[in-house]
Coordinates of C-alpha atoms in Angstrom, one line a residue:
M577 CA -90.1 66.2 -83.4
S578 CA -90.9 65.8 -79.7
L579 CA -88.5 63.4 -77.9
T580 CA -89.7 61.9 -74.6
P581 CA -87.7 62.6 -71.4
A582 CA -87.4 58.8 -71.0
F583 CA -85.7 58.5 -74.4
L584 CA -83.2 61.3 -73.7
D585 CA -82.4 59.9 -70.2
E586 CA -81.7 56.5 -71.7
L587 CA -79.6 58.1 -74.5
R588 CA -77.4 59.9 -71.9
A589 CA -77.2 56.7 -69.7
R590 CA -75.9 54.7 -72.7
T591 CA -73.3 57.3 -73.6
S592 CA -69.8 57.4 -72.0
L593 CA -69.2 61.1 -71.8
S594 CA -65.4 60.8 -71.2
A595 CA -65.1 58.5 -74.2
L596 CA -67.0 61.0 -76.4
L597 CA -65.0 64.1 -75.2
G598 CA -61.8 62.1 -75.2
K599 CA -61.9 62.0 -79.0
T600 CA -60.9 65.6 -79.1
V601 CA -59.8 66.6 -75.6
K602 CA -56.8 64.9 -73.8
L603 CA -58.3 63.8 -70.4
T604 CA -56.5 62.3 -67.4
R605 CA -57.9 60.6 -64.3
A606 CA -58.6 62.8 -61.3
G607 CA -60.2 60.7 -58.6
R608 CA -63.7 59.8 -59.8
E609 CA -63.6 62.3 -62.6
M610 CA -61.5 63.1 -65.7
K611 CA -59.8 66.4 -66.2
G612 CA -58.1 68.3 -69.1
C613 CA -57.6 71.7 -70.6
C614 CA -60.9 73.4 -71.5
P615 CA -61.6 73.3 -75.3
F616 CA -63.8 76.4 -75.0
H617 CA -61.1 78.8 -73.9
N618 CA -57.3 78.8 -73.9
E619 CA -55.7 77.7 -70.7
K620 CA -52.5 76.0 -69.6
T621 CA -53.7 74.6 -66.2
P622 CA -56.5 72.0 -66.5
S623 CA -59.8 73.3 -65.1
F624 CA -62.2 71.3 -67.3
Y625 CA -63.7 68.3 -65.6
V626 CA -65.8 65.4 -67.0
N627 CA -68.0 63.3 -64.6
D628 CA -69.3 60.1 -66.2
D629 CA -71.3 59.2 -63.1
K630 CA -73.4 62.4 -63.3
G631 CA -73.2 62.7 -67.0
F632 CA -71.9 66.3 -67.4
Y633 CA -68.8 68.3 -68.0
H634 CA -67.9 71.6 -66.3
C635 CA -65.1 74.2 -66.7
F636 CA -64.2 76.1 -63.6
G637 CA -62.5 78.7 -65.7
C638 CA -65.2 79.8 -68.2
S639 CA -68.2 78.0 -66.7
A640 CA -68.9 75.9 -69.8
H641 CA -71.3 73.2 -68.7
G642 CA -73.4 70.5 -70.4
D643 CA -74.1 66.9 -71.2
A644 CA -73.4 64.7 -74.3
I645 CA -76.0 66.4 -76.4
R646 CA -74.8 69.9 -75.4
W647 CA -71.2 68.9 -76.3
L648 CA -72.1 68.0 -79.8
T649 CA -74.2 71.1 -80.3
D650 CA -71.9 73.7 -78.6
H651 CA -68.5 72.2 -79.5
Q652 CA -69.1 70.3 -82.7
G653 CA -71.8 72.7 -84.0
L654 CA -74.4 70.1 -84.8
P655 CA -78.1 70.8 -84.8
F656 CA -79.9 69.3 -81.8
M657 CA -81.6 66.5 -83.8
D658 CA -78.3 65.6 -85.6
A659 CA -76.6 65.4 -82.2
V660 CA -79.3 63.1 -80.9
K661 CA -79.1 60.9 -84.0
E662 CA -75.3 60.6 -83.8
L663 CA -75.4 59.6 -80.1
A664 CA -78.3 57.2 -80.7
A665 CA -76.5 55.5 -83.6
A666 CA -73.4 55.0 -81.4
A667 CA -75.6 53.7 -78.5
G668 CA -77.6 51.3 -80.7
M669 CA -80.8 53.1 -80.2
E670 CA -83.5 54.0 -82.7
V671 CA -84.7 57.6 -82.7
P672 CA -88.5 57.7 -82.5
A673 CA -90.1 58.3 -85.8
Q674 CA -91.3 61.8 -86.5
D675 CA -95.0 62.0 -86.1
R676 CA -97.7 64.3 -84.7
H677 CA -98.4 61.9 -81.8
A678 CA -94.9 62.3 -80.2
A679 CA -96.0 65.0 -77.8
Q680 CA -99.0 62.9 -76.8
R681 CA -96.7 59.9 -76.0
A682 CA -94.4 62.2 -73.9
E683 CA -97.4 63.3 -71.9
R684 CA -98.6 59.7 -71.6
A685 CA -95.2 58.6 -70.2
K686 CA -95.5 61.3 -67.6
S687 CA -99.0 60.0 -66.8
L688 CA -97.6 56.5 -66.4
H689 CA -95.2 57.7 -63.7
D690 CA -98.3 59.1 -62.0
V691 CA -100.1 55.8 -62.3
M692 CA -97.1 53.9 -60.8
Q693 CA -96.8 56.3 -57.8
A694 CA -100.5 56.0 -57.2
A695 CA -100.2 52.2 -57.2
A696 CA -97.3 52.4 -54.7
D697 CA -99.3 54.6 -52.4
F698 CA -102.2 52.2 -52.6
F699 CA -100.0 49.2 -51.7
V700 CA -98.5 51.1 -48.7
Q701 CA -101.9 51.9 -47.4
Q702 CA -103.1 48.3 -47.7
L703 CA -100.0 47.1 -45.8
G704 CA -101.1 49.2 -42.8
G705 CA -104.7 48.0 -42.9
I706 CA -106.6 44.9 -41.7
D707 CA -105.8 42.9 -44.8
G708 CA -102.0 43.5 -44.4
A709 CA -101.6 41.7 -41.1
E710 CA -100.2 38.6 -42.7
A711 CA -97.8 40.6 -44.8
R712 CA -96.7 42.6 -41.7
A713 CA -96.1 39.3 -39.9
L714 CA -93.9 38.1 -42.8
L715 CA -91.8 41.3 -42.6
D716 CA -91.4 40.8 -38.9
R717 CA -90.3 37.2 -39.3
R718 CA -87.7 38.4 -41.9
G719 CA -86.4 41.0 -39.5
V720 CA -87.4 44.0 -41.7
S721 CA -87.7 47.0 -39.4
P722 CA -90.6 49.5 -39.7
A723 CA -88.0 52.1 -40.7
S724 CA -86.8 49.9 -43.6
V725 CA -90.5 49.3 -44.6
K726 CA -91.0 53.0 -44.9
A727 CA -87.7 53.8 -46.5
F728 CA -88.2 51.2 -49.3
G729 CA -91.9 51.9 -49.7
I730 CA -92.9 48.3 -49.1
G731 CA -96.6 47.6 -49.4
Y732 CA -99.2 44.9 -49.8
A733 CA -101.5 43.9 -52.8
P734 CA -104.8 42.5 -51.4
N735 CA -105.7 39.0 -52.6
S736 CA -108.4 40.4 -55.0
R737 CA -108.8 40.6 -58.7
T738 CA -110.3 44.1 -58.7
R739 CA -109.2 46.1 -55.6
L740 CA -106.4 48.0 -57.4
R741 CA -108.4 48.4 -60.6
A742 CA -111.2 50.0 -58.5
A743 CA -108.9 52.2 -56.5
L744 CA -107.2 53.6 -59.7
K745 CA -110.2 53.7 -61.9
D746 CA -109.7 57.4 -62.7
F747 CA -106.7 56.5 -64.8
G748 CA -108.7 54.1 -67.0
D749 CA -108.1 50.4 -67.8
A750 CA -105.9 51.1 -70.8
M751 CA -103.3 53.0 -68.9
L752 CA -103.3 50.5 -66.0
V753 CA -102.7 47.7 -68.5
E754 CA -99.9 49.7 -70.2
A755 CA -98.3 50.2 -66.8
G756 CA -98.3 46.5 -66.2
L757 CA -100.8 46.7 -63.2
L758 CA -103.7 44.9 -64.9
I759 CA -103.8 41.8 -67.1
Q760 CA -105.9 42.1 -70.2
V761 CA -107.3 38.8 -71.6
E762 CA -109.3 39.0 -74.8
G763 CA -113.0 38.7 -74.2
K764 CA -112.7 39.2 -70.4
E765 CA -112.5 42.1 -68.0
P766 CA -109.0 43.2 -67.0
Y767 CA -107.9 42.1 -63.5
D768 CA -105.2 42.9 -61.0
R769 CA -101.8 41.4 -61.8
F770 CA -100.5 41.4 -58.2
R771 CA -102.7 39.6 -55.7
G772 CA -101.9 38.5 -52.1
R773 CA -98.3 39.6 -52.4
L774 CA -95.8 41.8 -50.5
M775 CA -95.1 44.6 -52.9
I776 CA -91.7 46.2 -53.4
P777 CA -91.5 49.2 -55.7
I778 CA -88.7 49.3 -58.3
R779 CA -87.4 52.8 -59.0
D780 CA -85.4 54.4 -61.8
P781 CA -82.1 56.2 -61.0
R782 CA -84.1 59.4 -60.5
G783 CA -86.2 57.7 -57.7
R784 CA -89.4 57.4 -59.7
V785 CA -91.5 54.2 -59.3
I786 CA -91.4 52.3 -62.7
A787 CA -92.3 48.7 -61.7
F788 CA -93.0 46.4 -58.8
G789 CA -91.7 43.1 -57.4
G790 CA -94.3 41.0 -55.6
R791 CA -93.3 38.3 -53.1
I792 CA -95.9 35.7 -52.3
I793 CA -97.0 35.7 -48.6
G794 CA -97.6 31.9 -48.1
E795 CA -96.9 28.9 -50.2
G796 CA -97.2 29.0 -54.0
E797 CA -95.5 29.8 -57.3
P798 CA -94.0 31.9 -58.5
K799 CA -92.4 33.1 -55.3
Y800 CA -91.5 36.4 -56.9
L801 CA -93.5 38.1 -59.6
N802 CA -92.1 41.2 -61.4
S803 CA -93.9 43.8 -63.5
P804 CA -93.7 43.0 -67.3
D805 CA -91.6 45.3 -69.6
T806 CA -93.5 48.5 -70.1
P807 CA -92.7 51.9 -71.6
L808 CA -91.1 52.8 -68.3
F809 CA -89.5 49.5 -67.3
D810 CA -86.9 47.3 -69.0
K811 CA -85.8 44.7 -66.6
G812 CA -82.6 44.0 -68.5
R813 CA -81.5 47.6 -68.0
T814 CA -82.7 48.2 -64.5
L815 CA -81.0 47.5 -61.2
Y816 CA -83.1 47.4 -58.0
N817 CA -82.1 50.1 -55.4
L818 CA -79.7 51.9 -57.7
D819 CA -81.3 55.2 -56.9
R820 CA -80.4 54.8 -53.2
A821 CA -77.2 52.7 -53.6
A822 CA -75.4 55.0 -56.1
P823 CA -74.8 57.9 -53.7
A824 CA -73.7 55.5 -50.9
A825 CA -71.5 53.6 -53.3
R826 CA -69.7 56.8 -54.5
K827 CA -69.1 57.8 -50.9
A828 CA -67.8 54.3 -49.9
D829 CA -66.1 53.6 -53.3
R830 CA -67.7 50.1 -53.4
L831 CA -70.9 48.6 -54.8
F832 CA -72.3 45.2 -54.1
V833 CA -74.6 43.1 -56.4
V834 CA -76.9 40.7 -54.6
E835 CA -79.5 38.3 -55.9
G836 CA -82.8 39.7 -54.7
Y837 CA -84.7 42.6 -53.2
M838 CA -84.6 41.3 -49.6
D839 CA -80.9 40.9 -49.8
A840 CA -80.4 44.6 -50.7
I841 CA -82.9 45.6 -48.0
A842 CA -81.2 43.5 -45.4
L843 CA -77.8 44.9 -46.2
A844 CA -79.1 48.5 -46.1
Q845 CA -80.8 47.8 -42.8
G846 CA -77.4 46.6 -41.5
G847 CA -75.6 49.8 -42.6
V848 CA -74.5 48.6 -46.0
G849 CA -76.5 50.8 -48.3
E850 CA -74.4 50.4 -51.4
A851 CA -76.2 47.2 -52.7
V852 CA -78.2 46.6 -55.9
A853 CA -80.0 43.6 -57.4
P854 CA -80.8 42.4 -60.9
L855 CA -84.4 41.6 -61.5
G856 CA -84.7 37.8 -61.7
T857 CA -82.2 37.4 -64.6
A858 CA -78.5 37.0 -65.0
L859 CA -76.6 40.3 -65.2
T860 CA -76.8 41.8 -68.6
E861 CA -74.3 44.0 -70.5
A862 CA -76.5 47.0 -69.9
Q863 CA -76.6 46.4 -66.2
L864 CA -72.8 45.9 -66.0
E865 CA -72.3 49.2 -67.8
R866 CA -74.5 50.9 -65.2
L867 CA -72.5 49.3 -62.4
W868 CA -69.3 50.5 -63.9
R869 CA -70.6 54.0 -64.1
V870 CA -70.7 54.0 -60.3
V871 CA -67.5 52.1 -59.3
D872 CA -64.7 50.5 -61.2
V873 CA -64.9 47.1 -59.5
P874 CA -68.4 46.1 -58.4
V875 CA -68.5 43.1 -56.0
L876 CA -70.9 40.2 -56.7
C877 CA -72.4 38.6 -53.6
L878 CA -74.7 36.0 -55.0
D879 CA -76.1 33.1 -53.1
G880 CA -73.8 30.4 -51.8
D881 CA -75.8 27.6 -53.5
A882 CA -75.1 26.0 -56.8
A883 CA -77.5 28.3 -58.7
G884 CA -75.9 31.4 -57.2
Q885 CA -72.4 30.3 -58.1
K886 CA -73.5 29.5 -61.7
A887 CA -74.9 33.0 -61.9
A888 CA -71.6 34.4 -60.7
I889 CA -69.6 32.6 -63.4
R890 CA -72.1 33.6 -66.1
A891 CA -71.6 37.2 -65.0
A892 CA -67.9 36.8 -65.1
H893 CA -68.0 35.5 -68.7
R894 CA -70.4 38.2 -69.8
A895 CA -68.1 40.9 -68.3
L896 CA -64.9 39.7 -70.1
P897 CA -65.5 41.4 -73.4
M898 CA -66.2 44.6 -71.7
L899 CA -63.2 44.8 -69.4
A900 CA -60.9 47.8 -69.5
P901 CA -57.9 49.0 -67.6
G902 CA -58.9 49.4 -64.0
R903 CA -62.5 48.1 -64.7
S904 CA -63.3 44.6 -63.5
L905 CA -65.5 42.6 -61.1
A906 CA -64.8 40.9 -57.7
F907 CA -66.7 38.1 -56.0
V908 CA -67.7 37.3 -52.4
T909 CA -68.3 33.6 -51.7
L910 CA -71.1 33.2 -49.1
P911 CA -71.5 30.2 -46.9
D912 CA -73.1 27.3 -48.7
G913 CA -76.9 27.7 -48.8
Q914 CA -76.9 31.2 -47.4
D915 CA -77.7 34.5 -49.0
P916 CA -76.8 38.0 -47.7
D917 CA -80.2 38.3 -46.0
D918 CA -79.6 35.0 -44.1
L919 CA -76.1 36.1 -43.2
M920 CA -77.1 39.5 -41.9
R921 CA -79.9 38.1 -39.8
A922 CA -77.8 35.3 -38.3
K923 CA -74.4 37.0 -37.7
G924 CA -74.8 40.7 -38.5
P925 CA -72.8 43.2 -40.6
A926 CA -69.4 42.2 -39.1
A927 CA -69.7 38.7 -40.7
F928 CA -70.5 40.3 -44.0
E929 CA -67.5 42.7 -43.8
T930 CA -65.2 39.7 -43.0
L931 CA -66.3 38.0 -46.3
V932 CA -65.9 41.3 -48.2
R933 CA -62.2 41.5 -47.1
E934 CA -61.7 38.1 -48.7
A935 CA -63.3 39.0 -52.1
E936 CA -61.8 37.2 -55.1
P937 CA -60.7 39.2 -58.2
L938 CA -62.3 38.2 -61.5
V939 CA -59.2 36.4 -62.7
D940 CA -59.1 34.2 -59.5
R941 CA -62.8 33.2 -60.0
L942 CA -62.3 32.3 -63.6
W943 CA -59.1 30.3 -62.9
K944 CA -60.7 28.3 -60.1
H945 CA -63.8 27.5 -62.1
E946 CA -61.9 26.2 -65.1
L947 CA -59.5 24.3 -62.9
A948 CA -62.4 22.4 -61.3
A949 CA -64.5 22.1 -64.5
E950 CA -62.9 18.8 -65.8
P951 CA -60.3 16.1 -64.7
L952 CA -56.8 17.2 -65.5
G953 CA -54.9 13.9 -65.2
T954 CA -53.9 13.4 -68.8
P955 CA -52.0 15.7 -71.3
E956 CA -55.2 15.9 -73.4
Q957 CA -57.2 17.1 -70.5
R958 CA -54.6 19.7 -69.6
A959 CA -54.5 20.8 -73.2
G960 CA -58.3 21.3 -72.9
L961 CA -57.8 23.6 -69.9
K962 CA -55.2 25.6 -71.7
R963 CA -57.6 26.0 -74.7
R964 CA -60.5 27.1 -72.5
L965 CA -58.3 29.7 -70.7
S966 CA -57.0 31.0 -74.1
E967 CA -60.6 31.4 -75.3
L968 CA -61.6 33.3 -72.2
A969 CA -58.6 35.7 -72.7
Q970 CA -59.4 36.1 -76.4
S971 CA -62.9 37.2 -75.6
I972 CA -61.6 40.4 -74.0
A973 CA -61.8 43.4 -76.4
D974 CA -59.2 45.7 -74.8
P975 CA -55.8 44.6 -76.1
S976 CA -53.8 45.6 -73.0
V977 CA -56.2 43.7 -70.6
K978 CA -56.3 40.8 -73.0
G979 CA -52.5 40.6 -73.0
E980 CA -52.4 40.7 -69.2
Y981 CA -54.9 37.8 -68.9
Q982 CA -53.1 35.7 -71.4
A983 CA -49.8 36.2 -69.5
E984 CA -51.5 35.5 -66.1
F985 CA -53.2 32.3 -67.3
R986 CA -49.9 31.0 -68.8
H987 CA -48.1 31.7 -65.6
R988 CA -50.7 30.0 -63.4
F989 CA -50.9 27.0 -65.8
D990 CA -47.1 26.5 -65.6
E991 CA -47.1 26.8 -61.8
Q992 CA -50.0 24.4 -61.4
F993 CA -48.4 21.7 -63.4
A994 CA -44.8 22.3 -62.4
R995 CA -43.4 22.7 -65.9
N996 CA -40.5 24.6 -64.5
R997 CA -40.2 23.0 -61.1
A998 CA -36.6 21.7 -61.7
T999 CA -35.5 25.2 -62.8
N1000 CA -37.1 26.7 -59.8
F1001 CA -35.3 24.4 -57.4
Q1002 CA -32.0 25.0 -59.2
Q1003 CA -32.5 28.8 -58.9
R1004 CA -33.7 28.8 -55.3
Q1005 CA -30.9 30.1 -53.0
P1006 CA -30.5 28.1 -49.8
F1007 CA -31.4 29.7 -46.5
Y1008 CA -28.4 30.2 -44.2
P1009 CA -28.8 31.1 -40.5
M1010 CA -26.4 33.6 -39.0
A1011 CA -23.9 31.0 -37.7
Q1012 CA -23.3 29.5 -41.2
R1013 CA -23.2 32.8 -43.2
R1014 CA -19.8 33.6 -44.8
P1015 CA -18.5 37.2 -44.5
G1016 CA -20.5 39.4 -46.9
Q1017 CA -23.1 36.7 -47.6
K1018 CA -26.7 38.1 -47.7
W1019 CA -29.4 36.7 -45.5
T1020 CA -32.0 34.8 -47.5
P1021 CA -35.5 34.2 -46.1
P1022 CA -36.8 30.7 -45.7
P1023 CA -38.5 29.0 -48.7
P1024 CA -42.2 29.8 -49.3
P1025 CA -45.0 27.9 -47.6
V1026 CA -45.4 24.3 -48.7
T1027 CA -47.6 23.3 -51.6
E1028 CA -50.9 21.4 -51.5
D1029 CA -49.1 18.3 -52.7
A1030 CA -46.6 18.5 -49.8
K1031 CA -49.5 19.0 -47.4
K1032 CA -51.1 15.8 -48.6
L1033 CA -47.7 14.0 -48.2
R1034 CA -47.3 15.2 -44.7
A1035 CA -50.8 14.0 -43.9
A1036 CA -49.7 10.6 -44.9
G1037 CA -46.7 10.8 -42.5
G1038 CA -44.2 12.3 -44.9
I1039 CA -42.5 14.7 -42.5
D1040 CA -39.2 14.1 -40.7
R1041 CA -40.6 13.0 -37.3
V1042 CA -37.2 13.5 -35.5
L1043 CA -36.8 17.0 -36.8
A1044 CA -40.5 17.7 -36.1
K1045 CA -40.0 16.8 -32.4
A1046 CA -37.0 19.1 -32.3
V1047 CA -39.0 21.9 -33.8
L1048 CA -41.8 21.4 -31.2
A1049 CA -39.2 21.5 -28.4
G1050 CA -37.8 24.7 -29.9
L1051 CA -41.3 26.3 -30.1
I1052 CA -42.0 25.3 -26.4
R1053 CA -38.8 26.9 -25.4
H1054 CA -39.4 30.0 -27.6
P1055 CA -43.2 30.4 -27.8
A1056 CA -42.9 33.9 -29.2
E1057 CA -41.8 32.3 -32.5
I1058 CA -45.1 30.5 -32.9
A1059 CA -46.8 33.6 -34.2
R1060 CA -44.1 34.2 -36.8
H1061 CA -44.7 30.8 -38.3
M1062 CA -48.5 30.5 -37.7
E1063 CA -49.4 29.7 -41.3
V1064 CA -46.8 26.9 -41.7
L1065 CA -47.4 25.4 -38.3
G1066 CA -51.2 25.3 -39.0
S1067 CA -50.5 23.0 -41.9
L1068 CA -48.2 20.8 -39.8
K1069 CA -51.2 19.7 -37.8
L1070 CA -51.9 17.5 -40.8
A1071 CA -49.2 15.2 -39.6
D1072 CA -50.5 11.8 -38.3
G1073 CA -50.7 10.7 -34.7
A1074 CA -49.7 12.7 -31.6
L1075 CA -47.3 15.0 -33.5
G1076 CA -50.1 16.5 -35.5
R1077 CA -52.3 16.9 -32.5
L1078 CA -49.5 18.6 -30.6
F1079 CA -48.8 21.0 -33.4
E1080 CA -52.5 21.8 -33.5
A1081 CA -52.6 22.3 -29.7
V1082 CA -49.5 24.6 -29.8
V1083 CA -51.1 26.8 -32.5
D1084 CA -54.4 26.9 -30.7
V1085 CA -52.8 28.0 -27.4
A1086 CA -50.8 30.7 -29.2
L1087 CA -54.0 32.0 -31.0
E1088 CA -55.9 32.2 -27.6
D1089 CA -53.0 34.1 -25.9
R1090 CA -51.6 36.3 -28.6
R1091 CA -53.8 39.3 -27.7
D1092 CA -52.2 40.0 -24.3
G1093 CA -48.8 38.7 -25.2
T1094 CA -48.3 36.8 -21.8
L1095 CA -47.4 33.4 -23.3
D1096 CA -44.1 32.1 -22.1
S1097 CA -42.6 28.7 -22.0
G1098 CA -43.9 27.8 -18.5
R1099 CA -47.4 29.0 -19.3
L1100 CA -47.4 27.1 -22.6
V1101 CA -46.4 23.8 -20.8
T1102 CA -49.1 24.4 -18.2
I1103 CA -51.8 24.9 -20.8
L1104 CA -50.7 21.9 -22.9
A1105 CA -50.8 19.7 -19.7
R1106 CA -54.5 20.6 -19.3
S1107 CA -55.0 19.2 -22.9
G1108 CA -53.4 15.9 -22.1
F1109 CA -49.9 16.7 -23.3
D1110 CA -48.2 16.9 -19.9
T1111 CA -45.7 14.0 -20.4
V1112 CA -44.8 14.7 -24.0
A1113 CA -44.3 18.5 -23.3
H1114 CA -41.9 17.8 -20.4
D1115 CA -40.1 15.2 -22.4
L1116 CA -39.5 17.7 -25.2
L1117 CA -38.2 20.3 -22.7
R1118 CA -35.7 17.7 -21.6
A1119 CA -34.4 17.5 -25.1
D1120 CA -30.9 18.9 -24.5
T1121 CA -29.7 15.6 -26.0
M1122 CA -31.1 16.8 -29.4
P1123 CA -28.3 18.4 -31.5
Y1124 CA -29.9 21.8 -32.1
S1125 CA -29.3 25.2 -30.5
F1126 CA -33.0 25.9 -30.1
T1127 CA -33.6 22.8 -27.9
R1128 CA -31.0 23.9 -25.4
A1129 CA -31.9 25.7 -22.2
D1130 CA -28.7 27.6 -22.1
G1131 CA -28.3 28.6 -25.8
D1132 CA -28.1 32.1 -27.2
T1133 CA -31.7 33.2 -27.8
K1134 CA -31.0 35.1 -31.0
Q1135 CA -29.0 32.3 -32.5
A1136 CA -31.6 29.8 -31.4
C1137 CA -34.5 31.7 -33.1
E1138 CA -32.5 32.0 -36.3
D1139 CA -31.7 28.2 -36.3
L1140 CA -35.3 27.4 -35.5
D1141 CA -36.3 29.4 -38.6
E1142 CA -34.0 27.3 -40.6
A1143 CA -35.2 24.0 -39.1
I1144 CA -38.9 24.9 -39.9
A1145 CA -37.9 25.8 -43.4
I1146 CA -36.2 22.4 -43.9
L1147 CA -39.1 20.6 -42.2
V1148 CA -41.8 22.0 -44.6
T1149 CA -39.6 22.0 -47.8
R1150 CA -38.4 18.4 -47.6
P1151 CA -41.9 16.9 -48.3
E1152 CA -42.3 19.2 -51.3
V1153 CA -39.0 18.1 -52.8
D1154 CA -39.7 14.5 -52.1
A1155 CA -43.1 14.7 -53.8
A1156 CA -41.6 16.5 -56.8
L1157 CA -38.8 13.9 -57.1
A1158 CA -41.3 11.0 -56.9
E1159 CA -43.3 12.7 -59.7
A1160 CA -40.2 13.3 -61.8
T1161 CA -39.0 9.7 -61.3
S1162 CA -42.3 8.3 -62.4
A1163 CA -42.4 10.6 -65.4
M1164 CA -38.9 9.5 -66.5
Q1165 CA -39.8 5.8 -66.1
A1166 CA -42.8 6.4 -68.4
R1167 CA -40.8 8.3 -71.0
F1168 CA -37.1 9.1 -70.8
T1169 CA -36.2 12.6 -72.0
D1170 CA -33.3 14.9 -71.4
E1171 CA -35.6 17.4 -69.7
A1172 CA -37.0 14.7 -67.4
F1173 CA -33.5 13.5 -66.5
E1174 CA -32.3 17.0 -65.8
R1175 CA -35.3 17.6 -63.6
Q1176 CA -34.7 14.5 -61.6
V1177 CA -31.1 15.4 -61.1
A1178 CA -32.0 18.9 -60.0
L1179 CA -34.4 17.5 -57.4
V1180 CA -31.8 14.9 -56.1
N1181 CA -29.4 17.8 -55.7
E1182 CA -32.1 19.8 -53.8
Q1183 CA -32.6 16.8 -51.4
R1184 CA -28.8 16.7 -50.8
A1185 CA -28.8 20.5 -50.2
L1186 CA -31.5 20.2 -47.6
D1187 CA -29.6 17.3 -45.9
Q1188 CA -26.5 19.5 -45.8
R1189 CA -28.4 22.4 -44.3
L1190 CA -29.7 20.1 -41.6
A1191 CA -26.1 18.9 -41.0
N1192 CA -25.0 22.6 -40.8
L1193 CA -27.4 23.2 -38.0
V1194 CA -26.1 20.2 -36.0
Q1195 CA -22.5 21.3 -36.6
A1196 CA -23.2 24.9 -35.5
N1197 CA -24.7 23.6 -32.2
E1198 CA -21.7 21.4 -31.6
D1199 CA -19.3 24.3 -32.3
A1200 CA -21.2 26.5 -29.8
R1201 CA -21.0 23.8 -27.2
A1202 CA -17.3 23.4 -27.7
L1203 CA -16.7 27.1 -27.3
G1204 CA -18.5 27.2 -24.0
P1205 CA -20.1 30.1 -22.3
E1206 CA -16.8 31.8 -21.5
D1207 CA -15.8 32.0 -25.1
D1208 CA -19.2 33.1 -26.5

């Protein structure tokens, strides 16, 4: 039997070498490779390495070297054809039937590669000619440089039904039809498939042209036209630009998946060469496997429109059964209506890298999608969410990853719907500033940032306005503290009226001046005055009548900053507790249970604890005043 090179390449691509060898050799991770003790000679120190990306094993001790087929023939002692059949069965492939035409088909496949390369050369030539002027203008408008045009082999198919057929007539119509370059209609002469289009060659991992994508120059449909499936090309198993992206991805340890050819080209032109694209379809299992052969966590950067986000969640669902420890996906959310090509042309590589740093893990994307899928106002709707999350986790084949997803979804569900809010409030240890700590008592940081519910409550005027003014006075006196509380202060701008606007102005000033570190109290007041806050800022600085150490001009700076921490913690926590108590009270009125009653009591106690903490701040300031500067 004569097996084609294409069949053997596909067989190796579908075989995980480390999984195959791992059945008999204990392998451990060593960077991008696996290592273990060589099975071909006795050794105590591992020198046997398996590289899944390149598809071979190698021993630096005895020089044993080979691929999956060689492993079964050399180590397992199988005949060549038996090894091929065993691997094909595991990969779900059919071994070509044994017949006398096999060698002829192998030679024909080789000839098809020659046909495709000849077509690529023809299209490149046409782009540089008179007929290619409009295509060159399109590339110029899209910002594709001449260097990128050459690197990606971009060409042009003349708007003619016979030009390519005539140029490649030596190959014969039958071969051109088999390569997907001509369309054969019964009873008519074959004619060129691609006409009046910008031509982008699609290559296999070895860099050989196997298909084309054609983009229309002007108006018309379809906008993009791909080659049909051929003996060389299976669009469900092919990723555009993988031949160029894989080496760059291994070096950068990251790989991006974008929606189209032009996105991948735009990223490469901007210095991000590790990008591939599926070919007009949702990511398939075979394409995901190829991605994971390059990096453990590919990043999907699909378009920011609704269609792009639907494609992202489809890919997420398709990936779930195939997850393994360390193997996942991440997602970059592009601005609405933009694709990577738009982003790179408008704002450049820095904007793209900023989005990449905020990439979402797979679990976050799934959780957010299910949370927004349906209303969640009733117990039945929440039960539906719980069922959907459970089904997603159950679809994962690997038991350890499945268990982690089940636990993570349960934890997020409980947090989202505050099942244990009362217990959490009971367990939370109050924050004590230095002046109120007893001997031996440990310092406890302020409570975590406020929840979304509390933010909404503040937006409706739910913060303590007197305490908020005192905090503003403290921040104006101690502007270095603004940077430490930037996240919380940013949310306080949601307060209504002048208070919210002043919090926003304080944060904006700090953001503008934090690079040179020159912001002091006087400078802050001067800048606020320019924004129309002259009177209110000076009034706050005259706030020595306020009963807090951080509003005093003569207070101890260290103590003032610690007390200001405490005041901010109380200011942002109180709306959270109030909102939770209102929810608990409403729930108990609807249906009295011991659990609801205990939760309400716990929240009332938390309110009282916050009031006591505020009273402690006032008392500490009065004690400091009574001592006087001589006794300090």
